[in-house]
Short mmCIF file of C-alpha atoms in Angstrom, two decimals:
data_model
loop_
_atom_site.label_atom_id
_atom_site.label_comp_id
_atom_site.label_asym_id
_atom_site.label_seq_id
_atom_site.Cartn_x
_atom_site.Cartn_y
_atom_site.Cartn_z
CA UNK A 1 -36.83 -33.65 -33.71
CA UNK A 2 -35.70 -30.71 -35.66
CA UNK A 3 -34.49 -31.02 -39.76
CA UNK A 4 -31.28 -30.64 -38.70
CA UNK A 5 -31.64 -33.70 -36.03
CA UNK A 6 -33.06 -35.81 -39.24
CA UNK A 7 -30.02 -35.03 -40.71
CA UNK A 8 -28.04 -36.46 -38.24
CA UNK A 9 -29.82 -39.35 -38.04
CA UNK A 10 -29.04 -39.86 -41.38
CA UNK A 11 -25.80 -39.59 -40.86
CA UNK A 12 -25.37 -41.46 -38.18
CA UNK A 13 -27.72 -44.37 -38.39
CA UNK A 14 -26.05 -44.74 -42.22
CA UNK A 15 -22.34 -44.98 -40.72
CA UNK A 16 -23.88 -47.19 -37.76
CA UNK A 17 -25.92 -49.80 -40.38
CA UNK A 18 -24.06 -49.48 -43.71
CA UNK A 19 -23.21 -53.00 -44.79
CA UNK A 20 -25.39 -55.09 -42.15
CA UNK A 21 -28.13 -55.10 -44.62
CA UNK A 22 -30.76 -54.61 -41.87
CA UNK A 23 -33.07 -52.08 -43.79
CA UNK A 24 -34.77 -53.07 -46.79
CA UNK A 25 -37.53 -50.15 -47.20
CA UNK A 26 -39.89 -50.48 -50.24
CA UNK A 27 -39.54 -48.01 -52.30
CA UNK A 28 -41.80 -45.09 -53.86
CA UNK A 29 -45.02 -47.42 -55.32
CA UNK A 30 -47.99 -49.12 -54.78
CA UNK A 31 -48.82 -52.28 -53.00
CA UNK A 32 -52.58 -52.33 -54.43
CA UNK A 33 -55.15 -49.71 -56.20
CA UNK A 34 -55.48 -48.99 -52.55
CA UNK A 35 -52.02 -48.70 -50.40
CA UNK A 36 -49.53 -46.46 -51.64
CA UNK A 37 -46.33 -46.08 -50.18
CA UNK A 38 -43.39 -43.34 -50.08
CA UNK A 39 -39.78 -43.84 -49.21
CA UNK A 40 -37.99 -41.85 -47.05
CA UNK A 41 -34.61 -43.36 -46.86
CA UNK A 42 -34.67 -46.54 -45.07
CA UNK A 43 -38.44 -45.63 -43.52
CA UNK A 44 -41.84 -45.73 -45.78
CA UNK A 45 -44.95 -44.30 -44.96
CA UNK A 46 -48.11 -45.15 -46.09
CA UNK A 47 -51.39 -43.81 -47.68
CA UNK A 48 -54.91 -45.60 -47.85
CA UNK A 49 -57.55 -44.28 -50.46
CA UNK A 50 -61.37 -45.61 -50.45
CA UNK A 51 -64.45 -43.66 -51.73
CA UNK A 52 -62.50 -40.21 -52.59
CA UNK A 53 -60.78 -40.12 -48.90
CA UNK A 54 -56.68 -40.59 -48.25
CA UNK A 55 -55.65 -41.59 -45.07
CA UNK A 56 -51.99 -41.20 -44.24
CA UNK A 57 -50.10 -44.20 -41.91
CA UNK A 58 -47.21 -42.78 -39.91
CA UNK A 59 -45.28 -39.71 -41.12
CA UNK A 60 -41.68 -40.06 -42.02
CA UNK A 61 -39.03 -38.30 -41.59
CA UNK A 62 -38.54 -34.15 -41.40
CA UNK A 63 -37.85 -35.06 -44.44
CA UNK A 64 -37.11 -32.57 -47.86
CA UNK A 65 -38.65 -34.77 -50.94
CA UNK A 66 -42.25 -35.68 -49.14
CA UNK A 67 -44.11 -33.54 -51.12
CA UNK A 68 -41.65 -34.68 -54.50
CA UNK A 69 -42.53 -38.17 -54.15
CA UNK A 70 -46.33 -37.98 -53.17
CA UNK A 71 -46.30 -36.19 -56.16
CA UNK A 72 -44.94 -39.47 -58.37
CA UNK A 73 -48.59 -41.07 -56.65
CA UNK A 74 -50.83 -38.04 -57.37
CA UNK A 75 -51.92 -37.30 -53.92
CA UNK A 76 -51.49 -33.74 -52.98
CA UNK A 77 -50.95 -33.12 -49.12
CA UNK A 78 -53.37 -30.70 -48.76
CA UNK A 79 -56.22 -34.10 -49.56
CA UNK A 80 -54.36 -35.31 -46.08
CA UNK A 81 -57.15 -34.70 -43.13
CA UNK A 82 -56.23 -37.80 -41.32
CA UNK A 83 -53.14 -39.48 -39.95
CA UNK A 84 -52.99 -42.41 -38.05
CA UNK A 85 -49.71 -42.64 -35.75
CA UNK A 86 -48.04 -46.06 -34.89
CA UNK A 87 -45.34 -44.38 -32.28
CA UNK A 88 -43.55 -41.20 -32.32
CA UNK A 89 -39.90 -42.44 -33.26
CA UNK A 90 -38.47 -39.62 -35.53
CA UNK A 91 -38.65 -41.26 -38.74
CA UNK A 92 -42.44 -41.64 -37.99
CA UNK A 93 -43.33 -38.13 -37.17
CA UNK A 94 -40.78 -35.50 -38.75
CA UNK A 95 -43.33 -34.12 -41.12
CA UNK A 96 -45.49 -33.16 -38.48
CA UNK A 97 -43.16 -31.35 -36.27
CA UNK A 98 -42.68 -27.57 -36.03
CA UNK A 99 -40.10 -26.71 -38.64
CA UNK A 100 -41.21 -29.68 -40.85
CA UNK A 101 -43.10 -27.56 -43.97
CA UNK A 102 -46.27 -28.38 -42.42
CA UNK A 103 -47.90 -29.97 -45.21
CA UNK A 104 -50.05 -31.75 -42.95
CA UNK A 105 -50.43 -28.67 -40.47
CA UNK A 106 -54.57 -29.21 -40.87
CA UNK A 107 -54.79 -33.01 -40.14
CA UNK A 108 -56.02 -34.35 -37.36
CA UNK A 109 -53.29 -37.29 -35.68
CA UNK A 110 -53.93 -40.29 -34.36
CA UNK A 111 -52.32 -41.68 -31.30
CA UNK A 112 -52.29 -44.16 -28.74
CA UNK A 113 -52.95 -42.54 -25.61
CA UNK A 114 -49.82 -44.20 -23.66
CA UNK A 115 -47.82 -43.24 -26.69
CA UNK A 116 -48.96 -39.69 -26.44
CA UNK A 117 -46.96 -39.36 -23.37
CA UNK A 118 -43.87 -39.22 -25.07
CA UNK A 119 -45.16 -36.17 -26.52
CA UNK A 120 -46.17 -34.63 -23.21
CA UNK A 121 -43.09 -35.02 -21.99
CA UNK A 122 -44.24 -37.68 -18.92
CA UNK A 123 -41.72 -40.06 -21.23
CA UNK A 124 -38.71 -40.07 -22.89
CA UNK A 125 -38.06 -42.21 -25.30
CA UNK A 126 -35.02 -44.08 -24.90
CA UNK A 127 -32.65 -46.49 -26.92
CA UNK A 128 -29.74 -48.53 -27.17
CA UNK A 129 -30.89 -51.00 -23.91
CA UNK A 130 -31.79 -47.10 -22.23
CA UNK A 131 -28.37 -45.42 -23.14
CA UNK A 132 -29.56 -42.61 -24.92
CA UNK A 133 -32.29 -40.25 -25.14
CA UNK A 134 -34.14 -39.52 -28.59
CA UNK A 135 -34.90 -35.68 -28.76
CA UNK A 136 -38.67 -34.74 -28.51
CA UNK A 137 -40.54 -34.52 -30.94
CA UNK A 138 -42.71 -31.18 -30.92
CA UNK A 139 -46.37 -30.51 -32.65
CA UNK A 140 -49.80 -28.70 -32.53
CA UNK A 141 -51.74 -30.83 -35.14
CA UNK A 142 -55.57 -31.36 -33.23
CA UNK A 143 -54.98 -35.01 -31.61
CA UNK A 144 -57.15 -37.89 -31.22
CA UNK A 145 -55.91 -40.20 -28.51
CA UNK A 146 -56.33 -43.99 -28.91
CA UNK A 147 -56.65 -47.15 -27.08
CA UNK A 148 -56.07 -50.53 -27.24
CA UNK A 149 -59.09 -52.25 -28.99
CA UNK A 150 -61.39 -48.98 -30.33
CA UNK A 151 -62.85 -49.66 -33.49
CA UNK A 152 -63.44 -46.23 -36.05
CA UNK A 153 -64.76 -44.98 -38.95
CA UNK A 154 -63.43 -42.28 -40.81
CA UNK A 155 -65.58 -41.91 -44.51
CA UNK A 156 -66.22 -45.43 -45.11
CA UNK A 157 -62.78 -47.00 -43.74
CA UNK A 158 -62.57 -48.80 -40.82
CA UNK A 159 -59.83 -48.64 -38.54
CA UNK A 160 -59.00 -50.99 -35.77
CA UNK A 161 -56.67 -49.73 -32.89
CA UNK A 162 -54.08 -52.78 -31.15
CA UNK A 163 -51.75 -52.18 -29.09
CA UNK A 164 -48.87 -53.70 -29.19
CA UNK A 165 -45.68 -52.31 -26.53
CA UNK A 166 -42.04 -53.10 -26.41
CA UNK A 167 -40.67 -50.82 -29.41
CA UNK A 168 -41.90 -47.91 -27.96
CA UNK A 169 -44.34 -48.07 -24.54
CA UNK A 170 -47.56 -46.72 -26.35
CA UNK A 171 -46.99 -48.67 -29.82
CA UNK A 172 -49.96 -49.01 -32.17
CA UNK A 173 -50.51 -51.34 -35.28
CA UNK A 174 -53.71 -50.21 -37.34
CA UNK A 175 -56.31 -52.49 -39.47
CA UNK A 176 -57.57 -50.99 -41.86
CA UNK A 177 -60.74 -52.25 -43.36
CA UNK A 178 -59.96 -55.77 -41.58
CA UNK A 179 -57.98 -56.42 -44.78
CA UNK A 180 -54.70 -54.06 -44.13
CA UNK A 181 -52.52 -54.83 -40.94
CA UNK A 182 -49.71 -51.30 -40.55
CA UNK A 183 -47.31 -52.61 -38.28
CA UNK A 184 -44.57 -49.93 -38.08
CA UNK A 185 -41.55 -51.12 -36.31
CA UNK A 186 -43.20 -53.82 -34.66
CA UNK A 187 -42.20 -57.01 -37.20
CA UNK A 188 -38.77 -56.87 -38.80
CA UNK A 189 -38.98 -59.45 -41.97
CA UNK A 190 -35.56 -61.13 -42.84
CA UNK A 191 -34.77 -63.25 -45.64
CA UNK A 192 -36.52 -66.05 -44.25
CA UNK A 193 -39.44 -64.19 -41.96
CA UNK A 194 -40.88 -62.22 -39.36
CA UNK A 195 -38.56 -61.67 -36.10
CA UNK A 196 -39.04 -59.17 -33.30
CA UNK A 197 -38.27 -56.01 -34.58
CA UNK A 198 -34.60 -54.46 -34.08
CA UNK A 199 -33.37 -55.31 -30.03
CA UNK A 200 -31.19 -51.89 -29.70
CA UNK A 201 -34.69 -49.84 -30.57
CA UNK A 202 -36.61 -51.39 -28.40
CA UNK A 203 -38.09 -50.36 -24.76
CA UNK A 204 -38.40 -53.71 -23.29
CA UNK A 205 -37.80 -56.75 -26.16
CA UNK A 206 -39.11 -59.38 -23.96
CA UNK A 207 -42.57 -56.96 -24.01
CA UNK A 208 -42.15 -57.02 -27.83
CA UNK A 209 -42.00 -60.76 -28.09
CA UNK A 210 -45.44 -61.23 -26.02
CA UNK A 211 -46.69 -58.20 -28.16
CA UNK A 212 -46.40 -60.51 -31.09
CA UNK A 213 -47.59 -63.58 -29.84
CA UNK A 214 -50.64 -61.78 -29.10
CA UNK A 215 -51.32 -60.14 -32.13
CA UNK A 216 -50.27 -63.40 -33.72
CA UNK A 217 -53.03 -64.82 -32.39
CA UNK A 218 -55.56 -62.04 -33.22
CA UNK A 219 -54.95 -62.45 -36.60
CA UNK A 220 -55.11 -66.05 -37.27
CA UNK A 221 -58.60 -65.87 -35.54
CA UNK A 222 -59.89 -64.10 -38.13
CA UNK A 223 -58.86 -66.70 -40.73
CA UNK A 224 -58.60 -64.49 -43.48
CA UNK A 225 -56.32 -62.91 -45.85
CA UNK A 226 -54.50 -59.93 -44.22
CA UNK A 227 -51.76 -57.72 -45.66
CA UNK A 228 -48.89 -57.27 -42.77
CA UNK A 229 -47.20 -54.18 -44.07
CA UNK A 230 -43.78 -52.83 -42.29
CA UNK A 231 -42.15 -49.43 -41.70
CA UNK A 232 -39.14 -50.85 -43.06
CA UNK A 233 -38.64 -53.97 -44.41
CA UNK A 234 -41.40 -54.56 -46.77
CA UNK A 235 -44.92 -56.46 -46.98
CA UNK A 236 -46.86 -59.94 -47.24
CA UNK A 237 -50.16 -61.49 -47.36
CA UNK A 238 -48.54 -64.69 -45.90
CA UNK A 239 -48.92 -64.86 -42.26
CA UNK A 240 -46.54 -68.40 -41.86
CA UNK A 241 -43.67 -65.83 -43.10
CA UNK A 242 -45.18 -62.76 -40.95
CA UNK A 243 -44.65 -64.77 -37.78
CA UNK A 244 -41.95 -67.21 -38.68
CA UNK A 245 -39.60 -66.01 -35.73
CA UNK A 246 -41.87 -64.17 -33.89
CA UNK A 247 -39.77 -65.66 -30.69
CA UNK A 248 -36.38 -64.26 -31.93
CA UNK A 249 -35.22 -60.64 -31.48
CA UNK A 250 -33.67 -59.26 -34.80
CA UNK A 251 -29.79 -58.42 -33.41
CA UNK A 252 -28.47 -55.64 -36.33
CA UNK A 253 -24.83 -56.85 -35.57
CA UNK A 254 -25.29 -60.14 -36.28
CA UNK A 255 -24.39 -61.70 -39.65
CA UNK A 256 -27.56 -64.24 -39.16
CA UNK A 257 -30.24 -61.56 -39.75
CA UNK A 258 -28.47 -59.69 -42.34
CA UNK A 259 -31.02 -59.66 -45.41
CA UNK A 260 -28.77 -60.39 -48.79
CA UNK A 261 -31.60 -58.77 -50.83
CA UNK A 262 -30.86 -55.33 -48.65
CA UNK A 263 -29.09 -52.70 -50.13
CA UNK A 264 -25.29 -52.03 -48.85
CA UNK A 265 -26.66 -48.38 -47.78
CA UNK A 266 -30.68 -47.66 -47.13
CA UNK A 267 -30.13 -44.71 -46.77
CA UNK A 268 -28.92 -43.98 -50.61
CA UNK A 269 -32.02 -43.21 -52.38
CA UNK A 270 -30.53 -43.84 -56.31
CA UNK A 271 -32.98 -46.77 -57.39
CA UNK A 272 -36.05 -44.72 -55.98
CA UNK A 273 -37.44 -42.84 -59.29
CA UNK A 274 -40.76 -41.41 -60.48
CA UNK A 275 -40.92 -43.59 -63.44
CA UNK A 276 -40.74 -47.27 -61.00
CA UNK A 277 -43.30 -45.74 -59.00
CA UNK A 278 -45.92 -45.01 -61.58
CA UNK A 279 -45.35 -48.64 -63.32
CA UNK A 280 -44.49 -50.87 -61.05
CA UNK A 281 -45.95 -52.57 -58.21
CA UNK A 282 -44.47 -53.37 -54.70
CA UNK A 283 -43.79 -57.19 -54.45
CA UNK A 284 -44.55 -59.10 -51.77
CA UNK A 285 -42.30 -61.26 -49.41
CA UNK A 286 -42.78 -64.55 -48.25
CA UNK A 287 -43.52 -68.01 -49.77
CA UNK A 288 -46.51 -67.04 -51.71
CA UNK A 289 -44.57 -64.37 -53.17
#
């Protein structure tokens, strides 16, 4: 997707969701001395530092104030030598694609393998229940393909790869350090939990809903404490809240799902400052908030 097709996403999607108060991005911050987080309208992206190394989560939107607000967090793109990609949706690749500024243009991307078709061109990524066609997205960053289950280390971090289909075909969630689940747009968190993310997104939402069950299940086997963190909608430690409507498909036209904590417009950017994101940390949802 081109700038100018980020732009009219923008547009669009803000006429299409403005008052439904479906997105509730974090914005510009930190969740920990180790997750930092950018806005980009109503998406965030994601960067996790250990021993000297940065490694970015998903990456945005073409979007014109990356380098301005990685800036308010000190981390300067040209650190950026790995980037781990959930799905290519627009608003999770645009600063990798051709006319993007390239800040990333010497990182190596990670992808999920059946995701990476999208890329080629064997897919197309479709929404709205298969009405229309998302424009594709075009890069040369080097690529390392993914699948479901490998287990990495890049510098000391850990990643672990799951796969988790229905948003997109190829979707990926990432562990990080078996401490730091990066879910993308595969959990949409309400007011009062986790549901299937967004139905008119998705490939297949009956796929999403087993997708969750499953990695429901991964994750309470570890009985531990694990960070859920979303490409929209915010974070939490507690898994009860992660998972509370796992079953149920968030519907953006319905009142029900309408989160009265979202702002009237996510894609208006005026609350998002430099000074919040140097002194204040990200809260957490959920009970144990």
């Amino acid at each position: 997707m081109a700038r100018k097709d980020s732009e009219h996403q923008k547009m669009s999607m803000s006429a299409m969701f403005r008052g439904k108060a479906i997105f509730k991005p974090l914005n510009t911050g930190r969740i920990d001395g180790r997750v930092a987080c950018v806005r980009e309208w109503v998406a965030n992206i994601f960067f996790y530092t250990k021993n000297g190394t940065t490694i970015m989560i998903d990456a945005g939107y073409n979007y014109a104030r990356l380098r301005e607000k990685m800036g308010w967090l000190d981390i300067d793109p040209a650190t950026i030598r790995h980037i781990l990609i959930t799905h290519q949706d627009t608003d999770h690749v645009g600063a990798l694609e051709m006319d993007s500024e390239r800040l990333f243009k010497d990182a190596t991307v990670y992808i999920g393998e059946i995701e990476n078709r999208y890329l080629t061109g064997e897919k197309r990524r479709k929404v709205f229940h298969g009405l229309y066609r998302l424009p594709m997205v075009k890069m040369d960053n080097k690529k390392m393909l993914l699948k479901d289950g490998d287990v990495f280390n890049i510098d000391g971090i850990k990643v672990e790869c799951l796969l988790v289909p229905g948003h997109t075909w190829g979707h990926m969630v990432y562990l990080i350090d078996d401490e730091y689940l990066f879910t993308g747009d595969t959990i949409w968190f309400g007011a009062d939990g986790g549901y299937s993310f967004i139905s008119t997104l998705a490939e297949d939402n009956r796929l999403s809903v087993r997708s969750l069950e499953k990695l429901e299940a991964n994750l309470r086997a570890r009985k531990r404490r694990i960070a859920v963190i979303t490409g929209h909608t915010g974070w939490t430690d507690d898994l009860d809240f992660a998972f509370a409507h796992r079953t149920e498909i968030c519907k953006p036209f319905t009142k029900k799902y309408a989160d009265p904590e979202a702002p009237y417009d996510g894609y208006v950017e005026d609350d998002d400052t430099e000074d919040r994101a140097r002194k204040v940390l990200l809260k957490k949802k959920g009970a144990q908030a």
